[in-house]
Short mmCIF file of C-alpha atoms and ligand atoms in Angstrom, two decimals:
data_model
loop_
_atom_site.label_atom_id
_atom_site.label_comp_id
_atom_site.label_asym_id
_atom_site.label_seq_id
_atom_site.Cartn_x
_atom_site.Cartn_y
_atom_site.Cartn_z
CA UNK K 30 -45.87 -4.28 6.33
CA UNK K 31 -47.69 -3.74 3.01
CA UNK K 32 -45.34 -5.80 0.93
CA UNK K 33 -43.11 -8.71 1.54
CA UNK K 34 -39.79 -7.46 2.70
CA UNK K 35 -37.76 -10.48 1.64
CA UNK K 36 -34.55 -9.39 3.26
CA UNK K 37 -36.01 -9.33 6.87
CA UNK K 38 -35.33 -13.04 7.26
CA UNK K 39 -33.11 -13.71 4.26
CA UNK K 40 -30.13 -16.03 4.56
CA UNK K 41 -27.24 -14.60 2.37
CA UNK K 42 -24.10 -16.52 1.45
CA UNK K 43 -20.93 -14.54 1.37
CA UNK K 44 -18.84 -15.37 -1.65
CA UNK K 45 -15.16 -14.35 -1.21
CA UNK K 46 -14.66 -14.40 -4.95
CA UNK K 47 -10.89 -14.95 -5.12
CA UNK K 48 -11.29 -18.13 -2.99
CA UNK K 49 -14.56 -19.61 -4.25
CA UNK K 50 -13.88 -21.22 -7.63
CA UNK K 51 -11.32 -20.53 -10.35
CA UNK K 52 -12.41 -21.07 -13.98
CA UNK K 53 -9.23 -19.79 -15.71
CA UNK K 54 -6.56 -21.76 -13.98
CA UNK K 55 -4.62 -18.74 -12.54
CA UNK K 56 -5.27 -19.96 -9.01
CA UNK K 57 -7.50 -17.06 -8.20
CA UNK K 58 -11.32 -17.49 -8.07
CA UNK K 59 -13.40 -15.43 -10.47
CA UNK K 60 -16.91 -14.52 -11.51
CA UNK K 61 -17.32 -17.36 -14.02
CA UNK K 62 -16.32 -19.66 -11.08
CA UNK K 63 -19.07 -18.07 -8.97
CA UNK K 64 -21.53 -18.72 -11.84
CA UNK K 65 -20.50 -22.35 -11.97
CA UNK K 66 -21.06 -22.67 -8.27
CA UNK K 67 -24.60 -21.37 -8.29
CA UNK K 68 -26.33 -24.68 -8.56
CA UNK K 69 -24.45 -25.80 -5.39
CA UNK K 70 -25.66 -22.73 -3.62
CA UNK K 71 -29.19 -23.22 -4.87
CA UNK K 72 -29.07 -26.78 -3.47
CA UNK K 73 -27.86 -25.33 -0.11
CA UNK K 74 -31.00 -23.14 -0.09
CA UNK K 75 -29.60 -19.61 0.37
CA UNK K 76 -31.63 -16.60 -0.67
CA UNK K 77 -28.87 -14.62 -2.02
CA UNK K 78 -25.10 -14.02 -2.32
CA UNK K 79 -22.84 -11.16 -1.46
CA UNK K 80 -19.87 -10.90 -3.71
CA UNK K 81 -16.61 -9.55 -2.16
CA UNK K 82 -15.10 -6.58 -4.24
CA UNK K 83 -14.20 -7.64 -7.79
CA UNK K 84 -13.49 -4.11 -9.22
CA UNK K 85 -10.21 -3.08 -10.79
CA UNK K 86 -7.84 -2.80 -7.88
CA UNK K 87 -4.15 -3.12 -7.13
CA UNK K 88 -5.28 -5.76 -4.48
CA UNK K 89 -3.39 -4.17 -1.57
CA UNK K 90 -6.33 -5.14 0.63
CA UNK K 91 -7.90 -7.85 -1.78
CA UNK K 92 -10.26 -5.38 -3.68
CA UNK K 93 -11.06 -3.15 -0.62
CA UNK K 94 -8.79 -0.70 -2.40
CA UNK K 95 -10.92 0.11 -5.46
CA UNK K 96 -9.41 1.96 -8.45
CA UNK K 97 -12.52 1.89 -10.52
CA UNK K 98 -16.01 1.42 -8.95
CA UNK K 99 -17.70 0.75 -12.24
CA UNK K 100 -15.87 -2.19 -13.82
CA UNK K 101 -14.54 -5.63 -13.26
CA UNK K 102 -10.91 -6.43 -12.63
CA UNK K 103 -9.64 -8.60 -15.48
CA UNK K 104 -8.42 -11.09 -12.81
CA UNK K 105 -12.14 -11.75 -11.99
CA UNK K 106 -13.63 -11.47 -15.45
CA UNK K 107 -15.40 -8.59 -17.26
CA UNK K 108 -18.73 -6.81 -17.39
CA UNK K 109 -20.12 -9.35 -19.79
CA UNK K 110 -19.32 -12.19 -17.39
CA UNK K 111 -20.90 -10.14 -14.61
CA UNK K 112 -24.08 -9.77 -16.54
CA UNK K 113 -24.10 -13.63 -17.20
CA UNK K 114 -23.62 -14.15 -13.51
CA UNK K 115 -26.56 -11.90 -12.49
CA UNK K 116 -28.92 -13.50 -14.99
CA UNK K 117 -27.98 -16.94 -13.99
CA UNK K 118 -28.60 -16.17 -10.45
CA UNK K 119 -31.85 -14.57 -11.17
CA UNK K 120 -33.02 -17.73 -13.10
CA UNK K 121 -32.15 -19.77 -9.95
CA UNK K 122 -33.93 -17.34 -7.63
CA UNK K 123 -30.69 -16.18 -5.87
CA UNK K 124 -30.38 -12.41 -5.23
CA UNK K 125 -26.95 -10.76 -5.88
CA UNK K 126 -25.49 -8.24 -3.55
CA UNK K 127 -22.27 -6.33 -4.39
CA UNK K 128 -19.78 -5.02 -1.96
CA UNK K 129 -19.52 -1.29 -2.14
CA UNK K 130 -16.45 0.57 -0.49
CA UNK K 131 -17.45 4.24 0.10
CA UNK K 132 -15.03 5.09 3.04
CA UNK K 133 -11.92 4.92 0.99
CA UNK K 134 -10.58 4.05 -2.54
CA UNK K 135 -7.29 2.89 -3.93
CA UNK K 136 -4.32 5.17 -4.25
CA UNK K 137 -4.49 4.28 -7.90
CA UNK K 138 -8.02 5.75 -8.22
CA UNK K 139 -7.76 8.40 -10.94
CA UNK K 140 -9.15 11.07 -8.63
CA UNK K 141 -6.38 10.30 -5.98
CA UNK K 142 -3.77 10.55 -8.75
CA UNK K 143 -5.30 13.85 -9.81
CA UNK K 144 -5.15 15.00 -6.13
CA UNK K 145 -1.45 14.02 -5.96
CA UNK K 146 -0.64 16.04 -9.05
CA UNK K 147 -2.68 19.07 -7.98
CA UNK K 148 -1.73 21.82 -5.58
CA UNK K 149 -2.62 22.04 -1.87
CA UNK K 150 -5.92 23.62 -1.39
CA UNK K 151 -7.10 22.52 -4.89
CA UNK K 152 -10.60 20.99 -5.65
CA UNK K 153 -8.81 17.76 -6.58
CA UNK K 154 -7.35 17.52 -3.07
CA UNK K 155 -10.73 18.52 -1.51
CA UNK K 156 -12.12 15.05 -2.52
CA UNK K 157 -9.74 13.49 0.17
CA UNK K 158 -8.47 14.58 3.52
CA UNK K 159 -5.22 16.37 2.68
CA UNK K 160 -3.68 18.56 5.45
CA UNK K 161 -0.45 20.24 6.36
CA UNK K 162 1.72 18.52 8.84
CA UNK K 163 2.58 19.73 12.33
CA UNK K 164 6.01 20.78 13.59
CA UNK K 165 8.27 23.49 12.16
CA UNK K 166 8.73 21.75 8.75
CA UNK K 167 5.40 19.97 8.74
CA UNK K 168 7.09 16.70 9.32
CA UNK K 169 4.56 15.43 11.90
CA UNK K 170 1.25 14.05 10.94
CA UNK K 171 -1.76 16.47 11.26
CA UNK K 172 -3.11 14.57 14.17
CA UNK K 173 -2.39 11.37 16.31
CA UNK K 174 -4.96 9.04 14.79
CA UNK K 175 -3.83 5.40 14.23
CA UNK K 176 -4.72 3.40 11.13
CA UNK K 177 -6.72 0.33 11.72
CA UNK K 178 -4.25 -1.97 10.16
CA UNK K 179 -1.23 -0.53 11.97
CA UNK K 180 0.91 2.66 11.87
CA UNK K 181 -0.24 6.21 11.66
CA UNK K 182 -3.51 7.09 9.86
CA UNK K 183 -1.56 9.69 7.76
CA UNK K 184 1.03 9.55 5.00
CA UNK K 185 3.11 12.36 3.65
CA UNK K 186 3.21 13.06 -0.06
CA UNK K 187 5.92 14.38 -2.20
CA UNK K 188 4.61 17.45 -4.10
CA UNK K 189 4.89 17.70 -7.78
CA UNK K 190 7.92 19.95 -7.36
CA UNK K 191 9.76 17.19 -5.52
CA UNK K 192 9.46 18.67 -1.96
CA UNK K 193 7.93 16.93 0.97
CA UNK K 194 4.45 18.17 1.20
CA UNK K 195 1.04 17.66 2.71
CA UNK K 196 -0.29 14.55 4.33
CA UNK K 197 -3.45 12.50 3.56
CA UNK K 198 -5.64 10.54 5.70
CA UNK K 199 -6.07 6.71 5.42
CA UNK K 200 -7.83 4.82 8.18
CA UNK K 201 -6.65 1.42 6.80
CA UNK K 202 -3.50 1.26 4.65
CA UNK K 203 -1.65 4.11 2.83
CA UNK K 204 -2.97 2.55 -0.29
CA UNK K 205 -6.48 3.22 0.79
CA UNK K 206 -6.96 7.07 0.99
CA UNK K 207 -10.20 8.17 2.78
CA UNK K 208 -12.79 9.98 0.76
CA UNK K 209 -13.89 13.41 1.99
CA UNK K 210 -17.76 12.99 2.13
CA UNK K 211 -18.20 16.75 2.89
CA UNK K 212 -17.35 17.24 -0.79
CA UNK K 213 -20.53 16.89 -2.81
CA UNK K 214 -18.67 15.46 -5.85
CA UNK K 215 -17.81 12.32 -3.83
CA UNK K 216 -21.51 11.73 -2.95
CA UNK K 217 -22.49 12.33 -6.65
CA UNK K 218 -19.92 9.85 -7.90
CA UNK K 219 -21.19 7.20 -5.58
CA UNK K 220 -24.67 7.87 -6.88
CA UNK K 221 -23.40 7.11 -10.31
CA UNK K 222 -21.84 3.86 -9.03
CA UNK K 223 -25.06 2.69 -7.26
CA UNK K 224 -27.15 3.33 -10.31
CA UNK K 225 -24.59 1.71 -12.66
CA UNK K 226 -24.90 -1.62 -10.85
CA UNK K 227 -28.61 -1.24 -10.03
CA UNK K 228 -29.16 -0.79 -13.79
CA UNK K 229 -27.39 -3.95 -14.33
CA UNK K 230 -29.80 -5.84 -12.13
CA UNK K 231 -28.22 -6.26 -8.74
CA UNK K 232 -30.41 -6.71 -5.70
CA UNK K 233 -28.47 -4.56 -3.39
CA UNK K 234 -25.14 -3.71 -1.68
CA UNK K 235 -23.09 -4.72 1.39
CA UNK K 236 -21.54 -1.38 2.44
CA UNK K 237 -17.98 -1.61 3.80
CA UNK K 238 -17.24 0.45 6.92
CA UNK K 239 -20.77 1.87 6.95
CA UNK K 240 -20.11 3.81 10.22
CA UNK K 241 -17.18 5.50 8.58
CA UNK K 242 -17.30 8.10 5.72
CA UNK K 243 -17.49 11.29 7.78
CA UNK K 244 -14.70 12.44 10.05
CA UNK K 245 -14.88 15.07 12.79
CA UNK K 246 -14.74 18.26 10.77
CA UNK K 247 -11.72 19.64 12.76
CA UNK K 248 -9.77 16.30 12.58
CA UNK K 249 -8.67 16.88 16.26
CA UNK K 250 -6.29 14.74 18.22
CA UNK K 251 -7.88 11.67 19.77
CA UNK K 252 -7.71 11.59 23.63
CA UNK K 253 -6.82 7.85 23.44
CA UNK K 254 -5.37 6.93 20.09
CA UNK K 255 -4.12 3.55 21.33
CA UNK K 256 -7.66 2.49 22.29
CA UNK K 257 -9.00 3.70 18.92
CA UNK K 258 -7.02 1.05 17.14
CA UNK K 259 -6.72 -1.71 19.75
CA UNK K 260 -8.81 -4.29 17.75
CA UNK K 261 -9.75 -4.27 14.21
CA UNK K 262 -13.24 -3.31 15.26
CA UNK K 263 -12.38 -0.45 17.59
CA UNK K 264 -14.23 2.74 17.13
CA UNK K 265 -12.22 6.02 16.93
CA UNK K 266 -15.11 8.30 17.94
CA UNK K 267 -13.69 11.18 15.85
CA UNK K 268 -13.32 9.12 12.73
CA UNK K 269 -16.36 6.88 12.86
CA UNK K 270 -20.02 7.12 13.57
CA UNK K 271 -20.39 10.80 12.93
CA UNK K 272 -24.05 11.97 12.81
CA UNK K 273 -23.80 13.07 9.06
CA UNK K 274 -23.34 9.53 7.86
CA UNK K 275 -27.11 8.80 8.47
CA UNK K 276 -28.08 11.25 5.69
CA UNK K 277 -26.02 9.27 3.22
CA UNK K 278 -27.90 6.13 4.16
CA UNK K 279 -31.30 7.91 3.87
CA UNK K 280 -30.29 9.07 0.40
CA UNK K 281 -29.14 5.60 -0.59
CA UNK K 282 -32.33 4.05 0.68
CA UNK K 283 -34.28 6.52 -1.35
CA UNK K 284 -32.28 5.46 -4.46
CA UNK K 285 -33.19 1.84 -3.75
CA UNK K 286 -36.82 2.75 -3.22
CA UNK K 287 -36.84 4.46 -6.51
CA UNK K 288 -35.81 1.20 -8.32
CA UNK K 289 -38.37 -0.74 -6.30
CA UNK K 290 -41.07 1.69 -7.33
CA UNK K 291 -40.23 0.90 -10.87
CA UNK K 292 -40.30 -2.81 -10.89
CA UNK K 293 -41.53 -3.87 -7.44
CA UNK K 294 -38.24 -5.78 -6.65
CA UNK K 295 -36.99 -4.74 -3.22
CA UNK K 296 -33.35 -3.79 -3.09
CA UNK K 297 -31.29 -4.33 0.09
CA UNK K 298 -28.58 -2.24 1.77
CA UNK K 299 -26.61 -4.15 4.48
CA UNK K 300 -24.06 -2.17 6.36
CA UNK K 301 -20.85 -3.23 8.00
CA UNK K 302 -21.46 -1.25 11.13
CA UNK K 303 -19.11 -1.46 14.09
CA UNK K 304 -20.29 0.80 16.81
CA UNK K 305 -20.18 0.36 20.66
CA UNK K 306 -23.71 -0.53 21.50
CA UNK K 307 -26.79 -2.34 20.13
CA UNK K 308 -28.73 0.90 20.64
CA UNK K 309 -26.28 2.92 18.53
CA UNK K 310 -26.35 0.16 15.91
CA UNK K 311 -30.19 0.38 15.75
CA UNK K 312 -29.78 3.97 14.52
CA UNK K 313 -28.46 2.58 11.21
CA UNK K 314 -31.40 0.43 10.58
CA UNK K 315 -34.19 3.02 11.17
CA UNK K 316 -37.01 2.59 8.60
CA UNK K 317 -35.63 5.14 6.15
CA UNK K 318 -31.96 4.05 6.41
CA UNK K 319 -30.16 0.76 5.93
CA UNK K 320 -32.34 -2.34 5.67
CA UNK K 321 -29.78 -4.34 7.60
CA UNK K 322 -26.58 -4.00 9.49
CA UNK K 323 -24.41 -6.88 10.66
CA UNK K 324 -24.78 -7.43 14.37
CA UNK K 325 -21.23 -8.47 15.23
CA UNK K 326 -21.74 -8.94 18.90
CA UNK K 327 -22.87 -12.52 18.35
CA UNK K 328 -19.66 -13.14 16.46
CA UNK K 329 -17.71 -11.53 19.27
CA UNK K 330 -19.31 -13.51 22.03
CA UNK K 331 -17.25 -16.29 23.71
CA UNK K 332 -18.74 -19.82 23.77
CA UNK K 333 -20.74 -19.24 26.96
CA UNK K 334 -24.56 -19.40 27.53
CA UNK K 335 -24.74 -16.14 29.44
CA UNK K 336 -22.67 -14.16 26.86
CA UNK K 337 -24.84 -15.43 23.99
CA UNK K 338 -28.06 -14.77 25.89
CA UNK K 339 -26.95 -11.24 26.74
CA UNK K 340 -26.09 -10.25 23.14
CA UNK K 341 -29.15 -11.86 21.73
CA UNK K 342 -31.44 -10.14 24.29
CA UNK K 343 -29.82 -6.71 23.63
CA UNK K 344 -30.23 -7.21 19.95
CA UNK K 345 -33.82 -8.21 20.16
CA UNK K 346 -34.59 -5.32 22.53
CA UNK K 347 -32.63 -2.54 20.90
CA UNK K 348 -32.67 -3.51 17.27
CA UNK K 349 -35.74 -5.69 16.62
CA UNK K 350 -37.57 -3.66 19.28
CA UNK K 351 -37.45 -0.73 16.97
CA UNK K 352 -39.27 -2.60 14.17
CA UNK K 353 -36.09 -3.46 12.30
CA UNK K 354 -34.64 -6.87 11.87
CA UNK K 355 -31.37 -8.25 13.38
CA UNK K 356 -28.75 -9.45 11.00
CA UNK K 357 -26.86 -12.34 12.53
CA UNK K 358 -23.36 -13.39 11.54
CA UNK K 359 -20.88 -15.88 13.00
CA UNK K 360 -18.25 -15.84 10.30
CA UNK K 361 -16.83 -13.61 7.63
CA UNK K 362 -13.60 -12.99 5.57
CA UNK K 363 -12.16 -10.91 8.42
CA UNK K 364 -12.66 -13.24 11.39
CA UNK K 365 -11.22 -16.57 12.69
CA UNK K 366 -13.62 -19.25 11.65
CA UNK K 367 -16.01 -20.56 14.35
CA UNK K 368 -14.62 -24.12 14.34
CA UNK K 369 -11.26 -22.81 15.45
CA UNK K 370 -12.58 -19.78 17.53
CA UNK K 371 -14.64 -22.14 19.71
CA UNK K 372 -12.06 -24.87 19.91
CA UNK K 373 -8.28 -25.06 20.12
CA UNK K 374 -6.36 -23.31 17.48
CA UNK K 375 -4.72 -26.57 16.14
CA UNK K 376 -4.19 -27.23 12.48
CA UNK K 377 -7.24 -29.05 11.14
CA UNK K 378 -9.49 -27.86 14.04
CA UNK K 379 -10.81 -29.94 16.71
CA UNK K 380 -13.82 -32.07 17.42
CA UNK K 381 -14.96 -29.74 20.18
CA UNK K 382 -14.76 -26.57 18.07
CA UNK K 383 -16.51 -28.36 15.20
CA UNK K 384 -19.33 -29.46 17.44
CA UNK K 385 -19.76 -25.99 18.89
CA UNK K 386 -19.62 -24.32 15.50
CA UNK K 387 -22.46 -26.60 14.30
CA UNK K 388 -24.43 -25.90 17.51
CA UNK K 389 -23.91 -22.19 17.02
CA UNK K 390 -25.09 -22.36 13.36
CA UNK K 391 -28.35 -24.00 14.42
CA UNK K 392 -28.83 -21.33 17.09
CA UNK K 393 -28.21 -18.61 14.54
CA UNK K 394 -30.60 -20.07 12.02
CA UNK K 395 -33.30 -20.29 14.70
CA UNK K 396 -33.03 -16.58 15.71
CA UNK K 397 -35.52 -14.04 14.37
CA UNK K 398 -34.12 -11.93 11.66
CA UNK K 399 -31.67 -12.41 8.75
CA UNK K 400 -28.42 -14.41 8.71
CA UNK K 401 -25.21 -14.46 6.67
CA UNK K 402 -23.12 -17.49 6.05
CA UNK K 403 -19.46 -17.10 4.91
CA UNK K 404 -18.31 -19.53 2.29
CA UNK K 405 -16.85 -22.76 3.73
CA UNK K 406 -18.74 -22.27 6.98
CA UNK K 407 -21.37 -24.72 5.62
CA UNK K 408 -18.49 -27.25 5.16
CA UNK K 409 -17.30 -26.87 8.75
CA UNK K 410 -13.94 -25.57 7.51
CA UNK K 411 -11.49 -24.64 10.31
CA UNK K 412 -9.17 -21.67 10.13
CA UNK K 413 -5.86 -22.48 8.56
CA UNK K 414 -3.64 -21.45 11.35
CA UNK K 415 -0.26 -22.72 10.14
CA UNK K 416 0.18 -20.76 6.88
CA UNK K 417 3.94 -19.87 6.56
CA UNK K 418 4.84 -16.17 6.92
CA UNK K 419 5.99 -15.97 3.28
CA UNK K 420 2.58 -16.80 1.82
CA UNK K 421 0.61 -14.33 3.91
CA UNK K 422 -0.96 -11.49 1.94
CA UNK K 423 -3.00 -9.68 4.62
CA UNK K 424 -1.68 -6.03 4.79
CA UNK K 425 -2.13 -6.24 8.57
CA UNK K 426 0.76 -8.72 8.75
CA UNK K 427 2.94 -6.39 6.54
CA UNK K 428 2.10 -3.29 8.60
CA UNK K 429 2.09 -4.73 12.16
CA UNK K 430 4.68 -7.56 11.68
CA UNK K 431 2.42 -9.64 13.83
CA UNK K 432 0.33 -12.68 12.92
CA UNK K 433 -2.08 -11.84 15.80
CA UNK K 434 -4.93 -10.29 13.66
CA UNK K 435 -4.25 -11.59 10.21
CA UNK K 436 -7.08 -12.83 8.06
CA UNK K 437 -5.46 -15.11 5.53
CA UNK K 438 -6.43 -18.25 7.46
CA UNK K 439 -10.15 -17.85 6.76
CA UNK K 440 -9.61 -16.93 3.05
CA UNK K 441 -7.90 -20.15 1.91
CA UNK K 442 -9.52 -21.34 -1.34
CA UNK K 443 -12.40 -23.81 -0.94
CA UNK K 444 -11.97 -27.54 -1.47
CA UNK K 445 -14.51 -28.90 -3.99
CA UNK K 446 -13.37 -32.38 -4.79
CA UNK K 447 -10.42 -34.88 -4.85
CA UNK K 448 -7.80 -35.93 -2.36
CA UNK K 449 -5.04 -33.31 -2.92
CA UNK K 450 -4.71 -29.54 -3.52
CA UNK K 451 -6.12 -27.84 -5.49
CA UNK K 452 -9.15 -29.90 -4.61
CA UNK K 453 -10.99 -28.94 -7.78
CA UNK K 454 -10.76 -25.20 -6.85
CA UNK K 455 -8.81 -24.43 -9.93
CA UNK K 456 -8.34 -26.15 -13.33
CA UNK K 457 -5.12 -26.80 -15.10
CA UNK K 458 -2.55 -29.26 -14.15
CA UNK K 459 0.01 -26.79 -12.81
CA UNK K 460 -2.56 -24.45 -11.22
CA UNK K 461 -1.67 -23.36 -7.79
CA UNK K 462 -4.29 -21.70 -5.49
CA UNK K 463 -3.20 -18.19 -4.42
CA UNK K 464 -3.02 -19.45 -0.84
CA UNK K 465 -1.86 -23.00 -0.11
CA UNK K 466 -4.58 -25.48 0.94
CA UNK K 467 -3.74 -27.89 3.75
CA UNK K 468 -3.97 -31.62 3.05
CA UNK K 469 -6.72 -32.06 5.65
CA UNK K 470 -9.02 -29.88 3.33
CA UNK K 471 -9.70 -33.22 1.56
CA UNK K 472 -12.05 -34.10 4.43
CA UNK K 473 -14.15 -31.01 3.86
CA UNK K 474 -14.46 -31.01 0.03
CA UNK K 475 -17.99 -30.27 -1.05
CA UNK K 476 -18.25 -33.53 -3.05
CA UNK K 477 -17.63 -35.41 0.18
CA UNK K 478 -19.94 -33.23 2.22
CA UNK K 479 -22.80 -33.64 -0.12
CA UNK K 480 -22.49 -37.42 0.00
CA UNK K 481 -22.34 -37.62 3.78
CA UNK K 482 -25.61 -36.82 5.54
CA UNK K 483 -23.74 -36.22 8.87
CA UNK K 484 -21.75 -33.37 7.26
CA UNK K 485 -22.13 -29.75 8.24
CA UNK K 486 -23.31 -29.12 4.75
CA UNK K 487 -26.34 -31.32 5.42
CA UNK K 488 -26.93 -29.53 8.71
CA UNK K 489 -26.97 -26.09 7.00
CA UNK K 490 -29.00 -27.41 4.11
CA UNK K 491 -31.68 -28.92 6.42
CA UNK K 492 -31.68 -25.79 8.61
CA UNK K 493 -32.25 -23.52 5.58
CA UNK K 494 -34.93 -25.74 4.13
CA UNK K 495 -36.81 -25.87 7.44
CA UNK K 496 -36.43 -22.12 7.70
CA UNK K 497 -38.14 -21.74 4.34
CA UNK K 498 -40.88 -24.30 5.18
CA UNK K 499 -41.79 -23.39 8.66
CA UNK K 500 -43.70 -20.23 9.61
CA UNK K 501 -42.24 -20.17 13.09
CA UNK K 502 -38.66 -19.49 11.77
CA UNK K 503 -37.43 -16.38 10.15
CA UNK K 504 -38.89 -12.98 11.11
CA UNK K 505 -40.66 -12.61 14.40
CA UNK K 506 -39.91 -12.65 18.08
CA UNK K 507 -38.40 -15.22 20.57
CA UNK K 508 -39.40 -16.19 24.07
CA UNK K 509 -36.72 -17.43 26.46
CA UNK K 510 -37.52 -20.66 28.28
CA UNK K 511 -36.22 -21.54 31.76
CA UNK K 512 -33.15 -23.76 31.67
CA UNK K 513 -30.39 -24.87 33.92
CA UNK K 514 -27.15 -22.91 33.84
CA UNK K 515 -24.98 -23.32 30.72
CA UNK K 516 -28.13 -24.04 28.45
CA UNK K 517 -30.25 -21.68 26.40
CA UNK K 518 -33.65 -22.55 25.11
CA UNK K 519 -36.11 -20.19 23.36
CA UNK K 520 -39.37 -20.75 21.60
CA UNK K 521 -40.24 -19.25 18.29
CA UNK K 522 -43.82 -18.62 17.12
CA UNK K 523 -46.16 -21.48 17.44
CA UNK K 524 -44.26 -24.28 19.18
CA UNK K 525 -40.83 -24.32 17.69
CA UNK K 526 -38.22 -24.71 20.38
CA UNK K 527 -34.43 -24.34 19.87
CA UNK K 528 -32.06 -25.32 22.71
CA UNK K 529 -28.28 -25.18 22.94
CA UNK K 530 -26.17 -26.92 25.50
CA UNK K 531 -23.00 -24.94 25.97
CA UNK K 532 -21.62 -27.33 28.58
CA UNK K 533 -19.75 -30.56 28.04
CA UNK K 534 -22.32 -32.73 29.93
CA UNK K 535 -25.71 -33.90 28.59
CA UNK K 536 -28.78 -32.30 30.09
CA UNK K 537 -32.46 -33.24 29.80
CA UNK K 538 -33.95 -32.09 26.53
CA UNK K 539 -36.49 -29.17 27.04
CA UNK K 540 -39.01 -31.01 24.84
CA UNK K 541 -39.92 -34.67 24.76
CA UNK K 542 -39.83 -36.36 21.42
CA UNK K 543 -37.40 -36.52 18.53
CA UNK K 544 -35.81 -33.30 17.44
CA UNK K 545 -36.54 -31.91 14.09
CA UNK K 546 -32.97 -31.16 13.52
CA UNK K 547 -29.89 -31.48 15.82
CA UNK K 548 -26.31 -30.40 15.33
CA UNK K 549 -25.06 -33.79 16.53
CA UNK K 550 -26.39 -37.20 17.65
CA UNK K 551 -29.27 -36.37 19.94
CA UNK K 552 -31.14 -39.22 21.71
CA UNK K 553 -34.78 -38.58 22.55
CA UNK K 554 -35.14 -36.72 25.85
CA UNK K 555 -31.46 -35.73 26.06
CA UNK K 556 -29.51 -32.74 24.81
CA UNK K 557 -25.81 -33.87 24.71
CA UNK K 558 -22.90 -31.41 25.51
CA UNK K 559 -21.90 -28.90 22.78
CA UNK K 560 -25.18 -29.62 20.83
CA UNK K 561 -28.19 -27.56 19.69
CA UNK K 562 -31.51 -28.92 18.43
CA UNK K 563 -34.84 -27.80 17.23
CA UNK K 564 -38.15 -29.41 18.25
CA UNK K 565 -41.79 -28.76 17.43
CA UNK K 566 -43.40 -28.68 20.82
CA UNK K 567 -46.89 -29.85 19.97
CA UNK K 568 -49.57 -29.05 22.60
C1 NOJ M 6 -13.88 -4.23 6.18
C2 NOJ M 6 -13.69 -5.36 5.22
O1 NOJ M 6 -14.55 -6.43 5.58
C3 NOJ M 6 -12.25 -5.72 5.30
O2 NOJ M 6 -11.91 -6.87 4.59
C4 NOJ M 6 -11.50 -4.60 4.72
O3 NOJ M 6 -10.12 -4.85 4.89
C5 NOJ M 6 -11.77 -3.29 5.58
N1 NOJ M 6 -13.18 -3.16 5.73
C6 NOJ M 6 -11.27 -2.06 4.77
O4 NOJ M 6 -12.00 -1.88 3.57
#
């Protein structure tokens, strides 16, 4: 490595803007709120933030339906406020990543409107996937693909003359038409977008659906359409992970390198890559492609030592083994929070889930590579599992009628202070957060967490500060240590040991002496159940 690649072991904090901090009193978080929260994040010790989409959008999928890629939605602020945020972050040494959504846009994007107004076969329609329907009057969709959020992946349009007409492809909701990346104008417009934000000083991009973009050129029927959409992370092999997508990432990487060559600041591309195997995943982070891609297998692993060891070993071998870095993640705005996922799905979470989530965090922060933390994770927030149907906003609920896969519960606005909602999230006496906050959020408010050295916040803060201070942590390799069943232990560099007890019963600690950091009370010589700890194993 001839220059320091800061991103190889960076810890990035995901800011879900609408739920972080509201500065205007409308109950929706905004960019000025993010700016106000920067000192808090600086204290926590993160290297950067990733901002969820704040672009003009009808918000059918909370901004993942972009109507204008080069502006700020008035709900979140404006470009002037964005510039203030970037410069404030720069002053505090916090990098800023934006969320870019290249697989699809909003049905309100001007190019999609133009496509609807234009004729079949027109250049305007070529920017999307328009096709004639099947059956005698074209009333059947062009193929059998399912959308990821329920229902068919195609919707039929009414042509300008009022007749039922062609169909267009949308792998998520009908309000999110998929771009046709075989059309050069699409690629050129994304170049403009990248440069627009790079010129405004951002440090990189989180790329939505980065294994998407290209579809099989013939758009053939899927042999198993049910399986393609069984989970939110399923991979329809005809719609995702097409070989052509790698050329796009090579090109985007070259754009980033061009900016780095100018000012020496390395830009970062991190992809949301859902593909079947770690080996396939590694192809996205080859030296001239994305810098990072979220490795979701850790997030998907059940609370089980063997399951964790398997996914970690695969990632180390197949991803880190190629010279890249693994990007670990346990939580994000699409997933049930760890406290609830590892415990019982009871309102307010459970002691067991909370203990396991803390242990998992310490494990993640000890692994070689980069890590992403989702806002509220540092507070130990549980998933809000009892939101009433009428407040749910996730399009998955609307489209499937089922609460099974909905994501509102991890998106409830953060509690900052006080004993009652809005817990300092929003100003104004009558202000109501866009999703209701449960009473028990009082226990998790940042003010309380900062004042209590036993809080999850302090665990994350201490973990991040140790990562920054100790050469053994961050980038590098790991070496598994022998342990009894249900316990994982590994060494990092020169004498740092991390162990996690996945069982409920205490086990002998792998290292004598007091741990450097532990996820719960940890008497010398013992690693209690559902606990992780770090030690320096001095020779
Ligand atoms: C992945 C994003 O994380 C999710 O929130 C969004 O709904 C889909 N991509 C579609 O853009």
